[in-house]
Coordinates of C-alpha atoms in Angstrom, one line a residue:
M1179 CA 101.4 39.3 -88.0
D1180 CA 104.3 37.3 -86.5
E1181 CA 104.8 33.8 -87.7
I1182 CA 104.5 31.1 -85.0
K1183 CA 107.9 29.8 -84.1
G1184 CA 109.0 26.4 -82.7
N1185 CA 108.4 22.9 -83.8
L1186 CA 105.0 21.7 -85.1
I1187 CA 103.4 19.5 -82.4
T1188 CA 101.0 16.7 -83.8
V1189 CA 99.4 13.5 -82.6
K1190 CA 102.3 11.7 -84.3
T1191 CA 105.0 13.7 -82.5
L1192 CA 103.2 13.5 -79.1
A1193 CA 102.9 9.8 -79.5
A1194 CA 106.6 9.4 -80.2
D1195 CA 107.4 11.5 -77.1
F1196 CA 105.0 9.4 -74.9
R1197 CA 106.8 6.2 -76.1
A1198 CA 110.1 7.7 -75.5
L1199 CA 109.1 8.5 -71.9
G1200 CA 108.1 4.8 -71.3
V1201 CA 104.3 4.7 -72.0
T1202 CA 103.6 1.3 -73.6
A1203 CA 100.6 -0.6 -75.0
G1204 CA 98.4 -2.1 -72.4
M1205 CA 99.4 0.3 -69.5
T1206 CA 96.9 1.9 -67.2
V1207 CA 97.8 5.6 -67.0
L1208 CA 96.5 8.4 -64.8
L1209 CA 97.3 11.7 -66.5
H1210 CA 97.7 15.1 -64.6
S1211 CA 98.4 17.8 -67.1
S1212 CA 99.0 21.4 -68.2
F1213 CA 98.2 22.0 -71.8
K1214 CA 100.1 25.3 -72.0
S1215 CA 103.3 23.5 -70.9
L1216 CA 103.5 21.7 -74.3
G1217 CA 104.4 24.8 -76.3
S1218 CA 103.2 27.4 -78.7
W1219 CA 100.9 25.4 -81.1
V1220 CA 99.4 22.0 -81.0
A1221 CA 97.7 20.8 -84.1
G1222 CA 94.3 19.7 -82.9
G1223 CA 94.7 21.2 -79.4
P1224 CA 93.9 19.1 -76.4
A1225 CA 92.3 16.4 -78.5
A1226 CA 95.6 15.8 -80.0
V1227 CA 97.1 14.9 -76.6
I1228 CA 94.3 12.6 -75.8
L1229 CA 94.5 10.8 -79.3
A1230 CA 98.2 10.4 -79.0
L1231 CA 98.1 8.7 -75.6
E1232 CA 95.3 6.4 -76.7
E1233 CA 97.1 5.5 -79.8
V1234 CA 100.2 4.4 -77.7
L1235 CA 98.0 2.7 -75.0
G1236 CA 96.1 0.8 -77.6
E1237 CA 93.0 -1.4 -77.1
E1238 CA 94.3 -3.1 -74.0
G1239 CA 95.4 0.1 -72.3
T1240 CA 93.4 2.4 -70.1
L1241 CA 93.6 6.2 -69.8
V1242 CA 92.3 8.0 -66.6
M1243 CA 92.1 11.7 -65.7
P1244 CA 90.9 13.7 -62.7
T1245 CA 87.6 15.5 -63.3
H1246 CA 87.1 17.1 -60.0
S1247 CA 84.3 19.7 -59.4
G1248 CA 85.4 21.2 -56.1
D1249 CA 83.2 24.2 -56.5
L1250 CA 80.1 22.0 -55.6
S1251 CA 81.4 21.8 -52.0
D1252 CA 79.8 23.3 -48.9
P1253 CA 80.0 27.1 -49.2
S1254 CA 80.9 27.4 -45.6
G1255 CA 84.5 26.4 -46.6
W1256 CA 84.9 28.7 -49.5
S1257 CA 87.7 31.2 -49.2
R1258 CA 88.6 32.2 -52.8
P1259 CA 86.3 34.2 -52.6
P1260 CA 84.2 33.6 -49.5
V1261 CA 80.6 34.2 -49.9
P1262 CA 78.2 35.7 -47.1
E1263 CA 77.0 33.3 -44.5
A1264 CA 73.5 34.5 -45.2
W1265 CA 73.8 32.8 -48.7
W1266 CA 75.1 29.3 -47.5
Q1267 CA 71.7 27.7 -46.9
A1268 CA 70.3 28.9 -50.2
I1269 CA 73.4 27.6 -52.1
R1270 CA 72.9 24.2 -50.3
E1271 CA 69.3 24.1 -51.4
Q1272 CA 69.5 25.3 -54.9
M1273 CA 73.0 24.5 -56.4
P1274 CA 72.5 22.1 -59.3
A1275 CA 73.2 18.5 -58.3
F1276 CA 76.3 16.8 -59.7
D1277 CA 75.7 15.4 -63.1
P1278 CA 78.6 13.5 -64.7
D1279 CA 77.5 14.6 -68.2
L1280 CA 76.9 18.2 -67.4
T1281 CA 78.9 19.4 -64.3
P1282 CA 82.0 21.3 -65.4
L1283 CA 85.5 20.8 -64.0
Y1284 CA 87.0 23.1 -61.5
G1285 CA 90.7 23.9 -62.0
M1286 CA 91.6 20.7 -63.9
G1287 CA 92.6 22.2 -67.2
V1288 CA 91.5 21.8 -70.8
I1289 CA 92.8 18.3 -71.5
P1290 CA 90.6 16.4 -68.9
D1291 CA 87.7 18.8 -69.8
C1292 CA 88.0 17.7 -73.5
F1293 CA 88.6 14.1 -72.5
R1294 CA 85.3 13.7 -70.4
K1295 CA 83.3 14.5 -73.5
Q1296 CA 84.9 11.9 -75.7
K1297 CA 82.7 9.0 -76.7
G1298 CA 83.5 5.9 -74.8
V1299 CA 84.7 7.8 -71.7
K1300 CA 83.0 7.3 -68.3
R1301 CA 83.1 9.7 -65.4
S1302 CA 82.7 8.5 -61.8
S1303 CA 79.9 9.6 -59.5
H1304 CA 81.7 11.5 -56.7
P1305 CA 80.3 15.0 -56.7
L1306 CA 83.6 16.6 -55.7
G1307 CA 86.5 14.2 -56.7
S1308 CA 85.4 12.4 -59.7
F1309 CA 87.6 10.7 -62.3
A1310 CA 87.0 9.8 -66.0
A1311 CA 88.4 6.7 -67.8
W1312 CA 88.7 5.2 -71.3
G1313 CA 89.8 1.8 -72.3
R1314 CA 90.0 -1.8 -71.2
H1315 CA 89.7 -1.3 -67.4
R1316 CA 87.3 1.7 -67.6
D1317 CA 84.4 0.2 -65.7
Q1318 CA 86.6 -1.4 -63.1
I1319 CA 88.2 1.8 -62.2
I1320 CA 85.2 4.1 -62.4
D1321 CA 82.3 2.1 -60.9
G1322 CA 81.8 2.0 -57.2
H1323 CA 83.4 5.4 -56.3
G1324 CA 82.2 5.9 -52.7
L1325 CA 81.0 9.2 -51.4
D1326 CA 83.2 8.9 -48.1
L1327 CA 87.0 9.7 -48.6
A1328 CA 86.9 10.6 -52.2
Y1329 CA 90.5 9.6 -52.8
G1330 CA 90.5 6.5 -50.5
D1331 CA 90.1 2.7 -51.0
D1332 CA 86.7 3.0 -52.6
S1333 CA 88.1 5.5 -55.3
P1334 CA 89.3 5.1 -58.8
L1335 CA 92.8 5.8 -57.3
A1336 CA 92.7 2.5 -55.4
R1337 CA 91.6 0.6 -58.5
I1338 CA 94.7 2.0 -60.4
Y1339 CA 96.7 0.8 -57.6
D1340 CA 95.2 -2.7 -57.9
L1341 CA 96.0 -2.6 -61.6
D1342 CA 99.7 -1.6 -61.1
G1343 CA 99.1 1.6 -63.0
R1344 CA 101.3 4.6 -63.8
I1345 CA 101.1 8.2 -63.1
L1346 CA 101.9 10.6 -65.9
L1347 CA 102.8 14.1 -64.8
L1348 CA 102.7 16.3 -67.9
G1349 CA 104.0 19.8 -67.3
V1350 CA 103.0 19.6 -63.6
G1351 CA 104.7 18.3 -60.5
N1352 CA 103.9 16.2 -57.5
L1353 CA 101.8 18.9 -56.0
N1354 CA 99.1 17.9 -58.5
N1355 CA 99.5 14.2 -57.8
T1356 CA 96.3 13.1 -56.4
S1357 CA 97.6 9.4 -55.9
L1358 CA 99.4 10.9 -52.8
H1359 CA 95.9 11.5 -51.3
L1360 CA 95.4 7.7 -51.4
A1361 CA 98.6 7.5 -49.2
E1362 CA 97.1 10.0 -46.9
C1363 CA 94.1 7.8 -46.4
R1364 CA 96.1 4.7 -45.7
A1365 CA 98.8 6.3 -43.5
S1366 CA 98.6 6.9 -39.7
Y1367 CA 100.2 10.0 -38.5
P1368 CA 99.6 12.6 -35.7
G1369 CA 97.0 15.3 -36.5
K1370 CA 95.2 13.2 -39.1
K1371 CA 91.7 14.7 -39.1
Q1372 CA 88.4 13.7 -40.7
L1373 CA 85.8 16.3 -41.7
T1374 CA 82.3 16.4 -42.9
G1375 CA 81.8 17.4 -46.5
G1376 CA 78.8 18.1 -48.4
A1377 CA 77.5 18.4 -52.0
P1378 CA 74.2 18.2 -54.1
V1379 CA 73.6 14.8 -55.5
M1380 CA 70.7 12.9 -57.2
V1381 CA 69.2 10.2 -55.0
N1382 CA 66.4 8.1 -56.6
G1383 CA 65.7 10.9 -59.1
L1384 CA 65.5 13.6 -56.5
R1385 CA 68.1 16.3 -55.7
E1386 CA 69.5 16.1 -52.1
W1387 CA 72.2 17.9 -50.2
T1388 CA 74.3 14.9 -49.0
E1389 CA 77.0 14.8 -46.3
F1390 CA 80.0 12.5 -46.3
I1391 CA 83.4 11.9 -44.5
E1392 CA 86.5 13.6 -45.9
L1393 CA 90.1 14.1 -44.8
E1394 CA 91.6 17.3 -44.1
W1395 CA 93.7 16.9 -47.3
N1396 CA 97.2 18.3 -47.2
S1397 CA 99.4 18.6 -50.2
D1398 CA 102.0 21.0 -48.7
D1399 CA 104.7 18.2 -48.5
F1400 CA 103.9 16.4 -51.7
A1401 CA 106.7 18.0 -53.7
E1402 CA 109.3 17.0 -51.0
L1403 CA 107.8 13.6 -50.8
G1404 CA 108.0 13.1 -54.5
E1405 CA 111.5 14.3 -54.7
Q1406 CA 112.8 12.0 -52.0
F1407 CA 110.9 9.0 -53.6
Q1408 CA 112.7 9.8 -56.9
Q1409 CA 116.1 10.1 -55.2
E1410 CA 115.8 6.9 -53.0
T1411 CA 114.1 4.5 -55.6
G1412 CA 115.2 5.7 -59.0
L1413 CA 111.8 4.6 -60.3
V1414 CA 110.8 7.9 -61.9
R1415 CA 111.3 8.3 -65.6
H1416 CA 111.9 11.7 -66.9
G1417 CA 111.5 13.1 -70.4
N1418 CA 110.0 15.8 -72.6
V1419 CA 106.7 15.8 -74.3
A1420 CA 106.8 18.6 -76.8
A1421 CA 108.1 21.5 -74.6
A1422 CA 106.7 20.1 -71.4
S1423 CA 108.7 18.3 -68.8
A1424 CA 107.1 15.0 -67.9
M1425 CA 107.5 12.3 -65.3
L1426 CA 106.2 8.6 -65.4
I1427 CA 105.8 7.1 -62.0
P1428 CA 104.7 3.7 -60.8
Q1429 CA 101.7 4.4 -58.8
R1430 CA 101.7 1.5 -56.4
E1431 CA 105.4 2.0 -55.4
L1432 CA 104.9 5.7 -54.9
V1433 CA 101.8 5.2 -52.7
D1434 CA 103.5 2.5 -50.6
Y1435 CA 106.5 4.7 -50.1
A1436 CA 104.3 7.7 -49.3
V1437 CA 102.5 5.9 -46.5
R1438 CA 105.8 5.2 -44.8
W1439 CA 107.1 8.6 -45.5
M1440 CA 104.0 10.4 -44.0
E1441 CA 104.2 8.1 -40.9
R1442 CA 107.8 9.1 -40.4
N1443 CA 107.6 12.8 -41.3
R1444 CA 104.1 14.2 -40.5
D1445 CA 103.5 15.6 -37.2

């Protein structure tokens, strides 16, 4: 059997890399991540990444991650794969309701899936666009996540904005940066379109299929937007965490820039 090559990645080495990137005690950090990008072998797996960040942030810090479950959405919009129209109503009637303790993540990766199970972590109540948080500002960020506009002004993203938080992109780019959806909600641009979404939720102890307002979210220009923000402001800190490329971005400045950028460039 071939021996594993490369450097040993541990909580200690990860914490040192996060500090070198600019993460400091007391920060509020929203993490988007790819565990595979870190390298060949991490001692402790995804838990090591979580513990390293929490060690750096300390008791006054707050760690947030997206825990979305988009597969609870209305089946009429499914395309990968689509399901027969004859199934749609049965799915709406019988799909298990969103449960923050039970509902699995969809396409979020192993780090947030591990994080949501940690003692002291709290997950918000949105059936499609939930977030989970740990630390000092956990409740302020998580409580009150409204059904309408999952990434808008009644979302954890807006509370991170209020707290002057940071976005940490670990092995991923701005295509994965959900804070830019907050900018979509706040910007006025041609073709901006609201849709009706739906998902199963618990209401007064009973399962209901509930409808709510969503935007026609569009991340096609997020990479270009993020690159121009970096070039024009110089506010993005770059570094490596293990083998992963990482960026630390001030969320409030990015969202404010993105609102203006979308109003100039979207048509």
